[in-house]
Amino acid sequence: MADERRPAEDFEVTADLPDSPINTTGTDHVTLVGSNAEETIAFYRDLLGMPLVLRQPNLDDPDSTHLFFDTGDGRILTFFVNDDRPSNPRPQRTGVGAVHHLSFSIDPERFVEVREALEDAGRGYNEFDRGIFHSLYTSDHNGLTIELSTDKWAIPDDRRGEVLAAAQRIREEDGADFAEERHLEQALDELGIDAEKFDLPDAPTGAGTP
């Protein structure tokens, strides 16, 4: 029964490795079922700037092609595409097992340029100051929500989990509903991480274009 399951609040938040039989070492790739090659490449390569690094048949379905894009740090996003499939810009289905959104990092120093590029491409977006990070939300040619996100501080990649876990503890001690900028700043100070803070624009929640 659902009411017998332990709630999320019962589980400890920590950056320590769990006592589990498997420990992953990172994200290798994420694969989505796409529409056609042309419009997939136009969005992910020509607008978002992800190099197309590999193209081959889908080894499990020879009627479709497997496209591999480098998201910017060697982590790969791939699509199964078929030229007979039209794109569908309607919003994606939601529910258990569905993909809510994909989030990609962008250079904080180019945040305004990225926002202007979306406008120039006729892509609607919403901009959010999320307290501990700053994001633009848009959608691809198949209605999948795409988040373009940047941290507010230059946190070393190998310490992000540690910083977020510390911010979580500080937030709970503070009695706040969600992690705010001050919680992350306190976490960095507590952990002795001297991270540069980026100059990002102020954004009323949900500011953007239709």
mmCIF file of N, CA, C and O in Angstrom, residues 80-166:
data_model
loop_
_atom_site.group_PDB
_atom_site.id
_atom_site.type_symbol
_atom_site.label_atom_id
_atom_site.label_comp_id
_atom_site.label_asym_id
_atom_site.label_seq_id
_atom_site.Cartn_x
_atom_site.Cartn_y
_atom_site.Cartn_z
ATOM 1 N N PHE A 80 17.387 7.903 -31.394
ATOM 2 C CA PHE A 80 16.990 6.996 -32.459
ATOM 3 C C PHE A 80 16.060 7.788 -33.375
ATOM 4 O O PHE A 80 15.002 8.262 -32.938
ATOM 5 N N VAL A 81 16.442 7.965 -34.642
ATOM 6 C CA VAL A 81 15.642 8.766 -35.571
ATOM 7 C C VAL A 81 15.320 7.968 -36.829
ATOM 8 O O VAL A 81 15.998 6.987 -37.161
ATOM 9 N N ASN A 82 14.289 8.399 -37.523
ATOM 10 C CA ASN A 82 13.893 7.795 -38.790
ATOM 11 C C ASN A 82 13.336 8.913 -39.655
ATOM 12 O O ASN A 82 12.481 9.689 -39.201
ATOM 13 N N ASP A 83 13.806 9.022 -40.898
ATOM 14 C CA ASP A 83 13.407 10.139 -41.749
ATOM 15 C C ASP A 83 11.927 10.130 -42.097
ATOM 16 O O ASP A 83 11.396 11.131 -42.596
ATOM 17 N N ASP A 84 11.235 9.033 -41.840
ATOM 18 C CA ASP A 84 9.794 8.962 -42.104
ATOM 19 C C ASP A 84 8.962 9.491 -40.932
ATOM 20 O O ASP A 84 7.738 9.579 -41.029
ATOM 21 N N ARG A 85 9.618 9.836 -39.827
ATOM 22 C CA ARG A 85 8.867 10.277 -38.647
ATOM 23 C C ARG A 85 8.827 11.804 -38.579
ATOM 24 O O ARG A 85 9.872 12.444 -38.432
ATOM 25 N N PRO A 86 7.649 12.406 -38.646
ATOM 26 C CA PRO A 86 7.564 13.863 -38.496
ATOM 27 C C PRO A 86 7.756 14.260 -37.043
ATOM 28 O O PRO A 86 7.462 13.487 -36.127
ATOM 29 N N SER A 87 8.251 15.465 -36.827
ATOM 30 C CA SER A 87 8.380 15.982 -35.474
ATOM 31 C C SER A 87 6.995 16.340 -34.934
ATOM 32 O O SER A 87 6.066 16.633 -35.688
ATOM 33 N N ASN A 88 6.881 16.335 -33.605
ATOM 34 C CA ASN A 88 5.611 16.634 -32.951
ATOM 35 C C ASN A 88 5.882 17.626 -31.825
ATOM 36 O O ASN A 88 6.327 17.227 -30.751
ATOM 37 N N PRO A 89 5.625 18.919 -32.048
ATOM 38 C CA PRO A 89 5.976 19.932 -31.043
ATOM 39 C C PRO A 89 5.016 20.029 -29.874
ATOM 40 O O PRO A 89 5.237 20.830 -28.968
ATOM 41 N N ARG A 90 3.955 19.218 -29.856
ATOM 42 C CA ARG A 90 3.040 19.277 -28.717
ATOM 43 C C ARG A 90 3.759 18.854 -27.443
ATOM 44 O O ARG A 90 4.681 18.041 -27.486
ATOM 45 N N PRO A 91 3.348 19.395 -26.288
ATOM 46 C CA PRO A 91 4.019 19.048 -25.028
ATOM 47 C C PRO A 91 4.061 17.542 -24.800
ATOM 48 O O PRO A 91 3.146 16.810 -25.189
ATOM 49 N N GLN A 92 5.136 17.091 -24.180
ATOM 50 C CA GLN A 92 5.318 15.673 -23.903
ATOM 51 C C GLN A 92 4.293 15.174 -22.886
ATOM 52 O O GLN A 92 3.786 15.929 -22.062
ATOM 53 N N ARG A 93 4.006 13.871 -22.962
ATOM 54 C CA ARG A 93 3.135 13.269 -21.968
ATOM 55 C C ARG A 93 3.833 13.271 -20.608
ATOM 56 O O ARG A 93 5.049 13.152 -20.510
ATOM 57 N N THR A 94 3.038 13.397 -19.551
ATOM 58 C CA THR A 94 3.575 13.334 -18.203
ATOM 59 C C THR A 94 3.026 12.104 -17.496
ATOM 60 O O THR A 94 2.044 11.517 -17.920
ATOM 61 N N GLY A 95 3.694 11.725 -16.446
ATOM 62 C CA GLY A 95 3.255 10.564 -15.678
ATOM 63 C C GLY A 95 4.444 9.711 -15.294
ATOM 64 O O GLY A 95 5.589 9.965 -15.710
ATOM 65 N N VAL A 96 4.190 8.700 -14.505
ATOM 66 C CA VAL A 96 5.252 7.808 -14.048
ATOM 67 C C VAL A 96 5.964 7.187 -15.252
ATOM 68 O O VAL A 96 5.329 6.663 -16.166
ATOM 69 N N GLY A 97 7.298 7.274 -15.250
ATOM 70 C CA GLY A 97 8.098 6.714 -16.339
ATOM 71 C C GLY A 97 8.381 7.683 -17.468
ATOM 72 O O GLY A 97 9.210 7.401 -18.332
ATOM 73 N N ALA A 98 7.704 8.826 -17.477
ATOM 74 C CA ALA A 98 7.924 9.807 -18.534
ATOM 75 C C ALA A 98 9.159 10.657 -18.221
ATOM 76 O O ALA A 98 9.582 10.755 -17.076
ATOM 77 N N VAL A 99 9.732 11.258 -19.255
ATOM 78 C CA VAL A 99 10.838 12.205 -19.073
ATOM 79 C C VAL A 99 10.232 13.581 -18.838
ATOM 80 O O VAL A 99 9.499 14.093 -19.687
ATOM 81 N N HIS A 100 10.535 14.187 -17.682
ATOM 82 C CA HIS A 100 9.988 15.516 -17.393
ATOM 83 C C HIS A 100 10.750 16.592 -18.160
ATOM 84 O O HIS A 100 10.152 17.440 -18.819
ATOM 85 N N HIS A 101 12.089 16.571 -18.065
ATOM 86 C CA HIS A 101 12.895 17.508 -18.834
ATOM 87 C C HIS A 101 14.346 17.045 -18.830
ATOM 88 O O HIS A 101 14.741 16.210 -18.029
ATOM 89 N N LEU A 102 15.123 17.582 -19.748
ATOM 90 C CA LEU A 102 16.568 17.395 -19.777
ATOM 91 C C LEU A 102 17.217 18.728 -19.454
ATOM 92 O O LEU A 102 16.777 19.767 -19.945
ATOM 93 N N SER A 103 18.265 18.704 -18.647
ATOM 94 C CA SER A 103 18.961 19.928 -18.278
ATOM 95 C C SER A 103 20.404 19.867 -18.748
ATOM 96 O O SER A 103 21.106 18.882 -18.495
ATOM 97 N N PHE A 104 20.839 20.922 -19.426
ATOM 98 C CA PHE A 104 22.211 21.026 -19.917
ATOM 99 C C PHE A 104 22.864 22.275 -19.334
ATOM 100 O O PHE A 104 22.221 23.314 -19.184
ATOM 101 N N SER A 105 24.141 22.171 -19.018
ATOM 102 C CA SER A 105 24.885 23.303 -18.475
ATOM 103 C C SER A 105 25.248 24.282 -19.587
ATOM 104 O O SER A 105 25.557 23.875 -20.714
ATOM 105 N N ILE A 106 25.217 25.558 -19.248
ATOM 106 C CA ILE A 106 25.696 26.587 -20.172
ATOM 107 C C ILE A 106 26.694 27.479 -19.441
ATOM 108 O O ILE A 106 26.725 27.526 -18.214
ATOM 109 N N ASP A 107 27.522 28.166 -20.212
ATOM 110 C CA ASP A 107 28.526 29.062 -19.661
ATOM 111 C C ASP A 107 27.823 30.267 -19.031
ATOM 112 O O ASP A 107 27.080 30.985 -19.710
ATOM 113 N N PRO A 108 28.029 30.524 -17.732
ATOM 114 C CA PRO A 108 27.345 31.653 -17.096
ATOM 115 C C PRO A 108 27.679 32.993 -17.728
ATOM 116 O O PRO A 108 26.853 33.908 -17.744
ATOM 117 N N GLU A 109 28.873 33.111 -18.278
ATOM 118 C CA GLU A 109 29.271 34.376 -18.893
ATOM 119 C C GLU A 109 28.561 34.614 -20.223
ATOM 120 O O GLU A 109 28.595 35.720 -20.764
ATOM 121 N N ARG A 110 27.905 33.545 -20.754
ATOM 122 C CA ARG A 110 27.175 33.688 -22.025
ATOM 123 C C ARG A 110 25.670 33.570 -21.813
ATOM 124 O O ARG A 110 24.924 33.394 -22.774
ATOM 125 N N PHE A 111 25.221 33.679 -20.567
ATOM 126 C CA PHE A 111 23.813 33.463 -20.270
ATOM 127 C C PHE A 111 22.910 34.384 -21.096
ATOM 128 O O PHE A 111 21.927 33.940 -21.696
ATOM 129 N N VAL A 112 23.234 35.668 -21.138
ATOM 130 C CA VAL A 112 22.408 36.627 -21.881
ATOM 131 C C VAL A 112 22.456 36.312 -23.371
ATOM 132 O O VAL A 112 21.432 36.384 -24.068
ATOM 133 N N GLU A 113 23.626 35.937 -23.888
ATOM 134 C CA GLU A 113 23.742 35.576 -25.305
ATOM 135 C C GLU A 113 22.865 34.377 -25.636
ATOM 136 O O GLU A 113 22.234 34.323 -26.692
ATOM 137 N N VAL A 114 22.853 33.397 -24.736
ATOM 138 C CA VAL A 114 22.024 32.210 -24.953
ATOM 139 C C VAL A 114 20.552 32.594 -24.997
ATOM 140 O O VAL A 114 19.786 32.143 -25.860
ATOM 141 N N ARG A 115 20.138 33.438 -24.083
ATOM 142 C CA ARG A 115 18.749 33.902 -24.051
ATOM 143 C C ARG A 115 18.394 34.618 -25.357
ATOM 144 O O ARG A 115 17.324 34.381 -25.939
ATOM 145 N N GLU A 116 19.302 35.459 -25.838
ATOM 146 C CA GLU A 116 19.051 36.182 -27.085
ATOM 147 C C GLU A 116 19.022 35.234 -28.282
ATOM 148 O O GLU A 116 18.241 35.436 -29.225
ATOM 149 N N ALA A 117 19.844 34.182 -28.243
ATOM 150 C CA ALA A 117 19.852 33.211 -29.335
ATOM 151 C C ALA A 117 18.526 32.469 -29.418
ATOM 152 O O ALA A 117 18.030 32.177 -30.519
ATOM 153 N N LEU A 118 17.940 32.148 -28.269
ATOM 154 C CA LEU A 118 16.623 31.507 -28.269
ATOM 155 C C LEU A 118 15.585 32.438 -28.884
ATOM 156 O O LEU A 118 14.728 32.009 -29.684
ATOM 157 N N GLU A 119 15.647 33.716 -28.519
ATOM 158 C CA GLU A 119 14.713 34.694 -29.079
ATOM 159 C C GLU A 119 14.890 34.795 -30.592
ATOM 160 O O GLU A 119 13.906 34.796 -31.345
ATOM 161 N N ASP A 120 16.155 34.879 -31.055
ATOM 162 C CA ASP A 120 16.432 35.007 -32.486
ATOM 163 C C ASP A 120 15.955 33.787 -33.262
ATOM 164 O O ASP A 120 15.571 33.891 -34.434
ATOM 165 N N ALA A 121 15.978 32.618 -32.607
ATOM 166 C CA ALA A 121 15.549 31.382 -33.269
ATOM 167 C C ALA A 121 14.038 31.181 -33.175
ATOM 168 O O ALA A 121 13.518 30.187 -33.683
ATOM 169 N N GLY A 122 13.354 32.128 -32.542
ATOM 170 C CA GLY A 122 11.909 31.996 -32.411
ATOM 171 C C GLY A 122 11.485 30.953 -31.411
ATOM 172 O O GLY A 122 10.355 30.444 -31.470
ATOM 173 N N ARG A 123 12.377 30.640 -30.453
ATOM 174 C CA ARG A 123 12.065 29.652 -29.434
ATOM 175 C C ARG A 123 11.567 30.352 -28.177
ATOM 176 O O ARG A 123 12.261 31.174 -27.598
ATOM 177 N N GLY A 124 10.353 30.047 -27.775
ATOM 178 C CA GLY A 124 9.851 30.588 -26.520
ATOM 179 C C GLY A 124 10.669 30.048 -25.363
ATOM 180 O O GLY A 124 11.250 28.967 -25.437
ATOM 181 N N TYR A 125 10.735 30.821 -24.287
ATOM 182 C CA TYR A 125 11.485 30.373 -23.112
ATOM 183 C C TYR A 125 10.919 31.028 -21.865
ATOM 184 O O TYR A 125 10.202 32.031 -21.926
ATOM 185 N N ASN A 126 11.244 30.442 -20.735
ATOM 186 C CA ASN A 126 10.994 31.053 -19.431
ATOM 187 C C ASN A 126 12.302 31.052 -18.662
ATOM 188 O O ASN A 126 13.082 30.101 -18.744
ATOM 189 N N GLU A 127 12.533 32.114 -17.918
ATOM 190 C CA GLU A 127 13.763 32.259 -17.140
ATOM 191 C C GLU A 127 13.421 32.220 -15.655
ATOM 192 O O GLU A 127 12.466 32.849 -15.214
ATOM 193 N N PHE A 128 14.200 31.447 -14.902
ATOM 194 C CA PHE A 128 13.949 31.299 -13.479
ATOM 195 C C PHE A 128 15.231 31.476 -12.680
ATOM 196 O O PHE A 128 16.267 30.908 -13.038
ATOM 197 N N ASP A 129 15.139 32.241 -11.611
ATOM 198 C CA ASP A 129 16.179 32.261 -10.596
ATOM 199 C C ASP A 129 15.758 31.211 -9.566
ATOM 200 O O ASP A 129 14.796 31.414 -8.820
ATOM 201 N N ARG A 130 16.470 30.087 -9.536
ATOM 202 C CA ARG A 130 16.092 28.974 -8.682
ATOM 203 C C ARG A 130 16.758 29.026 -7.308
ATOM 204 O O ARG A 130 16.751 28.038 -6.582
ATOM 205 N N GLY A 131 17.326 30.148 -6.958
ATOM 206 C CA GLY A 131 17.964 30.262 -5.656
ATOM 207 C C GLY A 131 19.413 29.823 -5.684
ATOM 208 O O GLY A 131 20.322 30.615 -5.470
ATOM 209 N N ILE A 132 19.647 28.539 -5.978
ATOM 210 C CA ILE A 132 21.020 28.030 -6.013
ATOM 211 C C ILE A 132 21.540 27.880 -7.440
ATOM 212 O O ILE A 132 22.701 27.560 -7.645
ATOM 213 N N PHE A 133 20.668 28.076 -8.431
ATOM 214 C CA PHE A 133 21.114 28.068 -9.824
ATOM 215 C C PHE A 133 20.150 28.933 -10.641
ATOM 216 O O PHE A 133 19.135 29.403 -10.144
ATOM 217 N N HIS A 134 20.479 29.146 -11.891
ATOM 218 C CA HIS A 134 19.736 30.059 -12.762
ATOM 219 C C HIS A 134 19.464 29.318 -14.070
ATOM 220 O O HIS A 134 20.365 28.691 -14.620
ATOM 221 N N SER A 135 18.226 29.369 -14.576
ATOM 222 C CA SER A 135 17.874 28.520 -15.709
ATOM 223 C C SER A 135 16.994 29.209 -16.739
ATOM 224 O O SER A 135 16.194 30.093 -16.413
ATOM 225 N N LEU A 136 17.138 28.741 -17.975
ATOM 226 C CA LEU A 136 16.227 29.037 -19.069
ATOM 227 C C LEU A 136 15.537 27.731 -19.451
ATOM 228 O O LEU A 136 16.196 26.688 -19.552
ATOM 229 N N TYR A 137 14.236 27.785 -19.651
ATOM 230 C CA TYR A 137 13.484 26.605 -20.083
ATOM 231 C C TYR A 137 12.888 26.877 -21.457
ATOM 232 O O TYR A 137 12.235 27.902 -21.674
ATOM 233 N N THR A 138 13.114 25.942 -22.372
ATOM 234 C CA THR A 138 12.528 26.029 -23.701
ATOM 235 C C THR A 138 12.056 24.628 -24.073
ATOM 236 O O THR A 138 11.942 23.760 -23.208
ATOM 237 N N SER A 139 11.752 24.379 -25.327
ATOM 238 C CA SER A 139 11.372 23.027 -25.746
ATOM 239 C C SER A 139 11.966 22.739 -27.105
ATOM 240 O O SER A 139 12.228 23.651 -27.901
ATOM 241 N N ASP A 140 12.201 21.460 -27.373
ATOM 242 C CA ASP A 140 12.754 21.084 -28.669
ATOM 243 C C ASP A 140 11.623 20.884 -29.674
ATOM 244 O O ASP A 140 10.456 21.186 -29.401
ATOM 245 N N HIS A 141 11.971 20.376 -30.846
ATOM 246 C CA HIS A 141 11.013 20.227 -31.940
ATOM 247 C C HIS A 141 9.978 19.138 -31.686
ATOM 248 O O HIS A 141 9.014 19.009 -32.443
ATOM 249 N N ASN A 142 10.184 18.350 -30.618
ATOM 250 C CA ASN A 142 9.221 17.308 -30.265
ATOM 251 C C ASN A 142 8.518 17.586 -28.941
ATOM 252 O O ASN A 142 7.940 16.693 -28.333
ATOM 253 N N GLY A 143 8.592 18.829 -28.481
ATOM 254 C CA GLY A 143 7.867 19.207 -27.278
ATOM 255 C C GLY A 143 8.541 18.823 -25.981
ATOM 256 O O GLY A 143 7.950 18.992 -24.907
ATOM 257 N N LEU A 144 9.769 18.297 -26.045
ATOM 258 C CA LEU A 144 10.487 17.922 -24.838
ATOM 259 C C LEU A 144 11.035 19.177 -24.171
ATOM 260 O O LEU A 144 11.707 19.990 -24.805
ATOM 261 N N THR A 145 10.766 19.340 -22.874
ATOM 262 C CA THR A 145 11.266 20.509 -22.153
ATOM 263 C C THR A 145 12.777 20.415 -21.978
ATOM 264 O O THR A 145 13.298 19.404 -21.507
ATOM 265 N N ILE A 146 13.459 21.470 -22.362
ATOM 266 C CA ILE A 146 14.920 21.555 -22.277
ATOM 267 C C ILE A 146 15.272 22.694 -21.331
ATOM 268 O O ILE A 146 14.843 23.841 -21.531
ATOM 269 N N GLU A 147 16.050 22.378 -20.306
ATOM 270 C CA GLU A 147 16.531 23.383 -19.368
ATOM 271 C C GLU A 147 17.989 23.696 -19.677
ATOM 272 O O GLU A 147 18.808 22.782 -19.856
ATOM 273 N N LEU A 148 18.312 24.971 -19.751
ATOM 274 C CA LEU A 148 19.689 25.427 -19.933
ATOM 275 C C LEU A 148 20.075 26.127 -18.640
ATOM 276 O O LEU A 148 19.577 27.206 -18.332
ATOM 277 N N SER A 149 20.949 25.485 -17.877
ATOM 278 C CA SER A 149 21.160 25.877 -16.489
ATOM 279 C C SER A 149 22.609 26.256 -16.228
ATOM 280 O O SER A 149 23.532 25.714 -16.847
ATOM 281 N N THR A 150 22.789 27.178 -15.288
ATOM 282 C CA THR A 150 24.136 27.496 -14.835
ATOM 283 C C THR A 150 24.139 27.645 -13.319
ATOM 284 O O THR A 150 23.188 28.180 -12.731
ATOM 285 N N ASP A 151 25.183 27.135 -12.689
ATOM 286 C CA ASP A 151 25.357 27.358 -11.255
ATOM 287 C C ASP A 151 25.649 28.833 -11.009
ATOM 288 O O ASP A 151 26.156 29.539 -11.885
ATOM 289 N N LYS A 152 25.349 29.293 -9.796
ATOM 290 C CA LYS A 152 25.663 30.686 -9.442
ATOM 291 C C LYS A 152 27.108 30.849 -8.985
ATOM 292 O O LYS A 152 27.623 31.951 -8.949
ATOM 293 N N TRP A 153 27.727 29.730 -8.592
ATOM 294 C CA TRP A 153 29.130 29.742 -8.187
ATOM 295 C C TRP A 153 29.901 28.716 -9.012
ATOM 296 O O TRP A 153 29.333 27.718 -9.468
ATOM 297 N N ALA A 154 31.186 28.957 -9.177
ATOM 298 C CA ALA A 154 32.047 28.025 -9.918
ATOM 299 C C ALA A 154 32.454 26.880 -8.995
ATOM 300 O O ALA A 154 33.598 26.790 -8.534
ATOM 301 N N ILE A 155 31.521 25.985 -8.748
ATOM 302 C CA ILE A 155 31.769 24.861 -7.839
ATOM 303 C C ILE A 155 32.528 23.766 -8.596
ATOM 304 O O ILE A 155 32.122 23.384 -9.691
ATOM 305 N N PRO A 156 33.626 23.268 -8.045
ATOM 306 C CA PRO A 156 34.338 22.173 -8.715
ATOM 307 C C PRO A 156 33.409 20.973 -8.927
ATOM 308 O O PRO A 156 32.617 20.624 -8.046
ATOM 309 N N ASP A 157 33.485 20.367 -10.108
ATOM 310 C CA ASP A 157 32.581 19.260 -10.440
ATOM 311 C C ASP A 157 32.636 18.137 -9.415
ATOM 312 O O ASP A 157 31.608 17.541 -9.087
ATOM 313 N N ASP A 158 33.844 17.852 -8.912
ATOM 314 C CA ASP A 158 33.974 16.716 -8.012
ATOM 315 C C ASP A 158 33.469 17.012 -6.600
ATOM 316 O O ASP A 158 33.494 16.132 -5.729
ATOM 317 N N ARG A 159 32.987 18.243 -6.370
ATOM 318 C CA ARG A 159 32.487 18.595 -5.036
ATOM 319 C C ARG A 159 31.040 19.091 -5.059
ATOM 320 O O ARG A 159 30.516 19.508 -4.027
ATOM 321 N N ARG A 160 30.396 19.024 -6.221
ATOM 322 C CA ARG A 160 29.022 19.525 -6.324
ATOM 323 C C ARG A 160 28.077 18.774 -5.396
ATOM 324 O O ARG A 160 27.231 19.363 -4.722
ATOM 325 N N GLY A 161 28.184 17.447 -5.381
ATOM 326 C CA GLY A 161 27.317 16.657 -4.521
ATOM 327 C C GLY A 161 27.507 16.994 -3.057
ATOM 328 O O GLY A 161 26.542 17.119 -2.288
ATOM 329 N N GLU A 162 28.761 17.175 -2.663
ATOM 330 C CA GLU A 162 29.094 17.522 -1.287
ATOM 331 C C GLU A 162 28.497 18.882 -0.908
ATOM 332 O O GLU A 162 27.936 19.055 0.185
ATOM 333 N N VAL A 163 28.605 19.844 -1.826
ATOM 334 C CA VAL A 163 28.076 21.179 -1.564
ATOM 335 C C VAL A 163 26.556 21.149 -1.452
ATOM 336 O O VAL A 163 25.966 21.756 -0.552
ATOM 337 N N LEU A 164 25.898 20.431 -2.363
ATOM 338 C CA LEU A 164 24.440 20.370 -2.335
ATOM 339 C C LEU A 164 23.937 19.677 -1.073
ATOM 340 O O LEU A 164 22.932 20.093 -0.478
ATOM 341 N N ALA A 165 24.627 18.610 -0.653
ATOM 342 C CA ALA A 165 24.216 17.912 0.567
ATOM 343 C C ALA A 165 24.364 18.817 1.786
ATOM 344 O O ALA A 165 23.518 18.818 2.693
ATOM 345 N N ALA A 166 25.437 19.614 1.820
ATOM 346 C CA ALA A 166 25.615 20.552 2.927
ATOM 347 C C ALA A 166 24.548 21.638 2.897
ATOM 348 O O ALA A 166 24.001 22.038 3.935
#
